[in-house]
Coordinates of C-alpha atoms in Angstrom, one line a residue:
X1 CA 117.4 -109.6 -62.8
X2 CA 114.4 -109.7 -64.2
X3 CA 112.6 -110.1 -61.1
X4 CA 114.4 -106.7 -60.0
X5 CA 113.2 -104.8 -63.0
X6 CA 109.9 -106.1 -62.3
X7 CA 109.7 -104.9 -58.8
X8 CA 111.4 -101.8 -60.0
X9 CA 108.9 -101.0 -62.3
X10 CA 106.1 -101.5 -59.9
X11 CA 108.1 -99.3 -57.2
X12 CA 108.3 -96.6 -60.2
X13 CA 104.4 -96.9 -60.9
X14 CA 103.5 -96.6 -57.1
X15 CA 105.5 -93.6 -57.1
X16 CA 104.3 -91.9 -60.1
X17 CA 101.1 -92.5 -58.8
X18 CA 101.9 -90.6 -55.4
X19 CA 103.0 -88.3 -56.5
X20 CA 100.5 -87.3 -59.0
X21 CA 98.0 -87.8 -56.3
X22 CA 100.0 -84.8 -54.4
X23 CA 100.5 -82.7 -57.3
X24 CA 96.6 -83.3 -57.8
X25 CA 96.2 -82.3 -54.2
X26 CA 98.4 -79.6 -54.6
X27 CA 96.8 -78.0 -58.0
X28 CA 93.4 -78.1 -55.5
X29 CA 94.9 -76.6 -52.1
X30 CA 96.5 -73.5 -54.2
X31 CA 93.6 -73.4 -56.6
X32 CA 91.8 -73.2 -53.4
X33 CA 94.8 -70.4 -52.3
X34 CA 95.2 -68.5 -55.5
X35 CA 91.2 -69.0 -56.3
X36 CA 89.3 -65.0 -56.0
X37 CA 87.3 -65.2 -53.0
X38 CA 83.8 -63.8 -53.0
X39 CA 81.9 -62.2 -49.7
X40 CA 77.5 -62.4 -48.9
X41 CA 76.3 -59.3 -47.6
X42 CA 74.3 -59.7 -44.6
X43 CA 71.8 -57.5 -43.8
X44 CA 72.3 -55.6 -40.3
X45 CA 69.4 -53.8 -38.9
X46 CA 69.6 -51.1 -36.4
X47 CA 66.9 -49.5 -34.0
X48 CA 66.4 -46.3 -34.1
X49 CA 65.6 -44.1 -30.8
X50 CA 62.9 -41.4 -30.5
X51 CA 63.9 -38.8 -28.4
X52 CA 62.8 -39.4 -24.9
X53 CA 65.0 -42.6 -25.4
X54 CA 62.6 -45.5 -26.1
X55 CA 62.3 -47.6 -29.3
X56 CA 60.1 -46.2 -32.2
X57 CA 58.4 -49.2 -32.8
X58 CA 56.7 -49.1 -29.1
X59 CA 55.1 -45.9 -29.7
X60 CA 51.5 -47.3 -30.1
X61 CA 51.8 -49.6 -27.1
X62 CA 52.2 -46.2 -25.0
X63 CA 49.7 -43.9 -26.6
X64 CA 47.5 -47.2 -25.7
X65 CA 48.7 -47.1 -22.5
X66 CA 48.3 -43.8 -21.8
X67 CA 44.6 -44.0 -23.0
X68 CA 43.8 -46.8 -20.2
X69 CA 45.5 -44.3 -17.7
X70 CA 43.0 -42.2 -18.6
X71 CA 39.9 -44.1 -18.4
X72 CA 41.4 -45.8 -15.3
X73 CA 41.7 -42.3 -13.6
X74 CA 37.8 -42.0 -15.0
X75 CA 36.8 -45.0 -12.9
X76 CA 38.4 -44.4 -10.4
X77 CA 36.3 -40.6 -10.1
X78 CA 33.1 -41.7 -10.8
X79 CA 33.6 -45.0 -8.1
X80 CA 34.6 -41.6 -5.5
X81 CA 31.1 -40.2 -6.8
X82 CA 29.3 -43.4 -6.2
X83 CA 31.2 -43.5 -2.7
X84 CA 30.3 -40.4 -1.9
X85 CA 26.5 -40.6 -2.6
X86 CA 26.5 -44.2 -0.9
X87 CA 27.5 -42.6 2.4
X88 CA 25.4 -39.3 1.9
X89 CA 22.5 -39.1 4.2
X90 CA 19.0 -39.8 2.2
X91 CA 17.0 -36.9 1.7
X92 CA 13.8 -36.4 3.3
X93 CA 10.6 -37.6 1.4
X94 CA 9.0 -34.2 0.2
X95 CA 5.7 -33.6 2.2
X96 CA 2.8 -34.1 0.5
X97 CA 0.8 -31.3 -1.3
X98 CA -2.3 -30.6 0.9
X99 CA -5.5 -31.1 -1.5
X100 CA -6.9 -28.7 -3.1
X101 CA -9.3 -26.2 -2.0
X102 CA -12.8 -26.9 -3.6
X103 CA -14.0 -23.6 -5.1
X104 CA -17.7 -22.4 -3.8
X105 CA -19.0 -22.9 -7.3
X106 CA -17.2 -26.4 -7.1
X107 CA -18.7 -26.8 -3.4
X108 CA -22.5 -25.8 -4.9
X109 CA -22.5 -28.3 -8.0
X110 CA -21.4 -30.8 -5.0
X111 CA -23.8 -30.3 -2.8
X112 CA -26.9 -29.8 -5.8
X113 CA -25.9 -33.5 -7.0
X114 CA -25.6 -35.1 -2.8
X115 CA -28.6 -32.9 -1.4
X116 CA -30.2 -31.1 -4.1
X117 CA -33.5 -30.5 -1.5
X118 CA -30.5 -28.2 0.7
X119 CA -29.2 -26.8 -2.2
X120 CA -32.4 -25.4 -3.2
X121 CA -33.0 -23.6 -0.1
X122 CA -29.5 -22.5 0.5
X123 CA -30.1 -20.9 -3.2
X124 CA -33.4 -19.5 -2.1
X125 CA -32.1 -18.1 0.9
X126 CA -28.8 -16.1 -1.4
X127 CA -31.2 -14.9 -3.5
X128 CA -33.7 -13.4 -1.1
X129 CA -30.6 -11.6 0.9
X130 CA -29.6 -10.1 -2.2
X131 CA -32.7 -9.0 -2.8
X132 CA -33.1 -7.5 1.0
X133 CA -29.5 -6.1 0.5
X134 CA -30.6 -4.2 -2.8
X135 CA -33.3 -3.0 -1.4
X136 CA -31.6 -1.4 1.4
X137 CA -28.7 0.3 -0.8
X138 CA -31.6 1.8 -2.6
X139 CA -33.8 2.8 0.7
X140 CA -30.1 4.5 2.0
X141 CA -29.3 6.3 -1.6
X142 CA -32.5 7.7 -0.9
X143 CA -32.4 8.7 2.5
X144 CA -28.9 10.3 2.1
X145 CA -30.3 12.4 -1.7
X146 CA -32.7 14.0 1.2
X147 CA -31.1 15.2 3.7
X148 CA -31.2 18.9 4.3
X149 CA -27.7 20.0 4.2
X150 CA -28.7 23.7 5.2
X151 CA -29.6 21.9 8.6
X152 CA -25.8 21.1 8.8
X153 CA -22.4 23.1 9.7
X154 CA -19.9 23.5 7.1
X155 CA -17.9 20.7 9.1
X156 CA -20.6 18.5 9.5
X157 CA -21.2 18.6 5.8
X158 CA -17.5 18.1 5.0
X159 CA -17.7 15.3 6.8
X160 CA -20.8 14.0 5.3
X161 CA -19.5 14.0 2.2
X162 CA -17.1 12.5 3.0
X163 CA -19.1 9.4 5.0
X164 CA -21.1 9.0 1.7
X165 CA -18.0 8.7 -0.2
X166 CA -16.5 5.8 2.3
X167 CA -19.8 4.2 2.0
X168 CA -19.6 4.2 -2.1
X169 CA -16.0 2.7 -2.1
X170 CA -16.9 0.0 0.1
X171 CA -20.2 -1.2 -1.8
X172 CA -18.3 -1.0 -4.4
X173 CA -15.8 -3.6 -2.9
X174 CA -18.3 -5.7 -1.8
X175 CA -19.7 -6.2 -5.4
X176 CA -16.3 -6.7 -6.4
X177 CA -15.8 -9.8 -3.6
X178 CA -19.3 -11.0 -4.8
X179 CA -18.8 -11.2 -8.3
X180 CA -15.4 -13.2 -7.6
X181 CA -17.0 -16.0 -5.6
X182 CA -20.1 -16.5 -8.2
X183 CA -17.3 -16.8 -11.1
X184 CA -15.1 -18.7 -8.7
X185 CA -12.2 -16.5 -9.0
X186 CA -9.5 -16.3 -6.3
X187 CA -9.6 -13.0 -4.9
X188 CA -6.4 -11.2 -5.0
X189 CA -4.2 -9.6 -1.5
X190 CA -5.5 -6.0 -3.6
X191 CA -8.8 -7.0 -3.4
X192 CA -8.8 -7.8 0.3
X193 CA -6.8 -4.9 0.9
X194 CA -9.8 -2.7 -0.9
X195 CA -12.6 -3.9 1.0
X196 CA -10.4 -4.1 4.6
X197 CA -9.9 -0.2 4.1
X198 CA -13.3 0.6 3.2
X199 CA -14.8 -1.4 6.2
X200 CA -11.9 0.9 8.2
X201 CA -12.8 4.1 6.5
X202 CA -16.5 4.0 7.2
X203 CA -16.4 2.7 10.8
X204 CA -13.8 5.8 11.4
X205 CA -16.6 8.1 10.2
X206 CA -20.0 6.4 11.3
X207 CA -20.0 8.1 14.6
X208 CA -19.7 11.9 13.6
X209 CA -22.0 11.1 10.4
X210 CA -24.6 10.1 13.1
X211 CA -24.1 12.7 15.5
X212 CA -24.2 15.5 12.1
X213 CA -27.8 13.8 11.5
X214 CA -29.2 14.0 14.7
X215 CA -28.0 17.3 15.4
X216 CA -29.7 18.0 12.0
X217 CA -33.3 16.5 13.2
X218 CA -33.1 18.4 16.2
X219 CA -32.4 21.5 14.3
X220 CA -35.6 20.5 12.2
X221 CA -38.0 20.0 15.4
X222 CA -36.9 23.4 16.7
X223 CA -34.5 23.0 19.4
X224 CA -31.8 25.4 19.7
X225 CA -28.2 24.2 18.6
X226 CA -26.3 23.7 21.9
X227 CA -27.9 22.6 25.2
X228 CA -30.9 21.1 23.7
X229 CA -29.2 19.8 20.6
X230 CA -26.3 17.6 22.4
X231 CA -29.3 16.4 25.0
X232 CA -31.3 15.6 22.2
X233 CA -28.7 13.4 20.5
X234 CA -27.6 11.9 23.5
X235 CA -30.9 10.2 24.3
X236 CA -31.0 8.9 21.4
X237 CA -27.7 7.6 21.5
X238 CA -28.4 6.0 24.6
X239 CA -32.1 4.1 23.3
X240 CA -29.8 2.8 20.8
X241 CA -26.9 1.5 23.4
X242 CA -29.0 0.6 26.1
X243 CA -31.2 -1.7 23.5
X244 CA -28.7 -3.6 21.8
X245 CA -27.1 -7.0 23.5
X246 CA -23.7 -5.4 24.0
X247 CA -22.2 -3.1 26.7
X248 CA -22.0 1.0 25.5
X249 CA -19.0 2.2 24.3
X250 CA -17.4 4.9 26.7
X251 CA -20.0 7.9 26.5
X252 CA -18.4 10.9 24.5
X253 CA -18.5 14.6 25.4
X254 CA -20.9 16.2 22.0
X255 CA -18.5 18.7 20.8
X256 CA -16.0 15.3 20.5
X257 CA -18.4 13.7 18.9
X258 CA -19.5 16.3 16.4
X259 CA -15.5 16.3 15.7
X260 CA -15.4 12.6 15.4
X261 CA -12.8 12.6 18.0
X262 CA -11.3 9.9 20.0
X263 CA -13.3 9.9 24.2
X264 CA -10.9 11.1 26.4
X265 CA -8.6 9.1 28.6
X266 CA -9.7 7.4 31.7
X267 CA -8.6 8.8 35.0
X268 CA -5.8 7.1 36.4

């Protein structure tokens, strides 16, 4: 009996101890139930577009891109260029200047150092035929201030005056052409224009001039004007032509002479 109460009791532990190991386990599960729940936020991030549809964050990465572009479309311009001059045909080497032209005072200083013996006598010789050439401007000033001009015709003396004047234009471009080569100035297309007409303009009117002063000598030594005037100035014209070292010019009729006019045509 007493064992059975012994056992009994231990039975009656065991299950006291069951079950307040469930009712433990119980209290926890609806603790666990009844307990208020709490919730951790989690942060949820969200892209936002642009409008042409691609993320905001790569707008650098395509300004940068588009910047490359750029200086990749530069490269690719200035290799054409390069290209372009590569293949171009080289130009032709510019010709050389021709050397300068030595000016006659240049020329003199030259020659005085190298040879001064022939410069001396080339200076001797300038000087003398500006000396002759004075002289004779002065000897013709003078002839012309003495002609008779009663012993011309009204033509004639138009004419003369004329022939005088032609003759003081083109001195005066001959001093002009003299003083540029002593100062060694280049003479200008005006210049040479100057002195060409005057050359022109006296050789146009040396003829009649002469003719006008013969007839005027004859007049002088009495022969009549006419006949013995034009036979007069024709010998005379022929001393001259038949003296010189050149063939006469085509012999002209006096009155075309006295005209200054041109000798008739040749006969066919």
């Amino acid at each position: 009996m007493l064992h059975y109460c012994v056992m009994n009791k231990s039975l009656l532990i065991g299950f006291a101890v069951v079950v307040a190991a469930l009712l433990a386990g119980g209290g926890y599960a609806t603790g666990r139930l009844l307990a208020p729940r709490s919730y951790t936020a989690e942060t949820v991030t969200k892209t936002v577009y642009q409008g042409d549809g691609a993320p905001a964050d790569l707008a650098p990465l395509q300004a940068e891109n588009a910047a490359l572009k750029t200086q990749l479309d530069n490269l690719r311009a200035e290799l054409a260029k390069l290209q372009a001059a590569a293949e171009a045909p080289a130009p032709e080497p510019a010709a050389e200047e021709p050397p300068r032209r030595m000016t006659r005072q240049e020329r003199m200083e030259q020659l005085k150092r190298e040879n001064p013996e022939r410069y001396a006598e080339m200076e001797r010789r300038r000087q003398e035929f500006q000396a002759n050439m004075e002289a004779f401007q002065a000897r013709r000033e003078d002839f012309f201030a003495n002609i008779d001009l009663e012993l011309l015709t009204p033509t004639q003396q138009e004419m003369h005056f004329q022939y005088t004047e032609a003759l003081a234009k083109q001195q005066a471009a001959i001093d002009r052409m003299r003083a540029l080569a002593e100062s060694s100035e280049e003479a200008t297309e005006e210049d040479r224009a100057a002195i060409r007409e005057s050359f022109r303009l006296v050789r146009g009117l040396q003829g009649a001039e002469r003719d006008a002063l013969l007839s005027a000598v004859a007049t002088s030594m009495g022969l009549q004007a006419g006949e013995e005037t034009d036979t007069f100035i024709n010998v005379i014209k022929e001393v001259y032509d038949f003296t010189g070292s050149m063939p006469p010019a085509p012999m002209m009729a006096p009155a075309a002479r006295a005209n200054n006019q041109p000798p008739p045509p040749a006969a066919p």
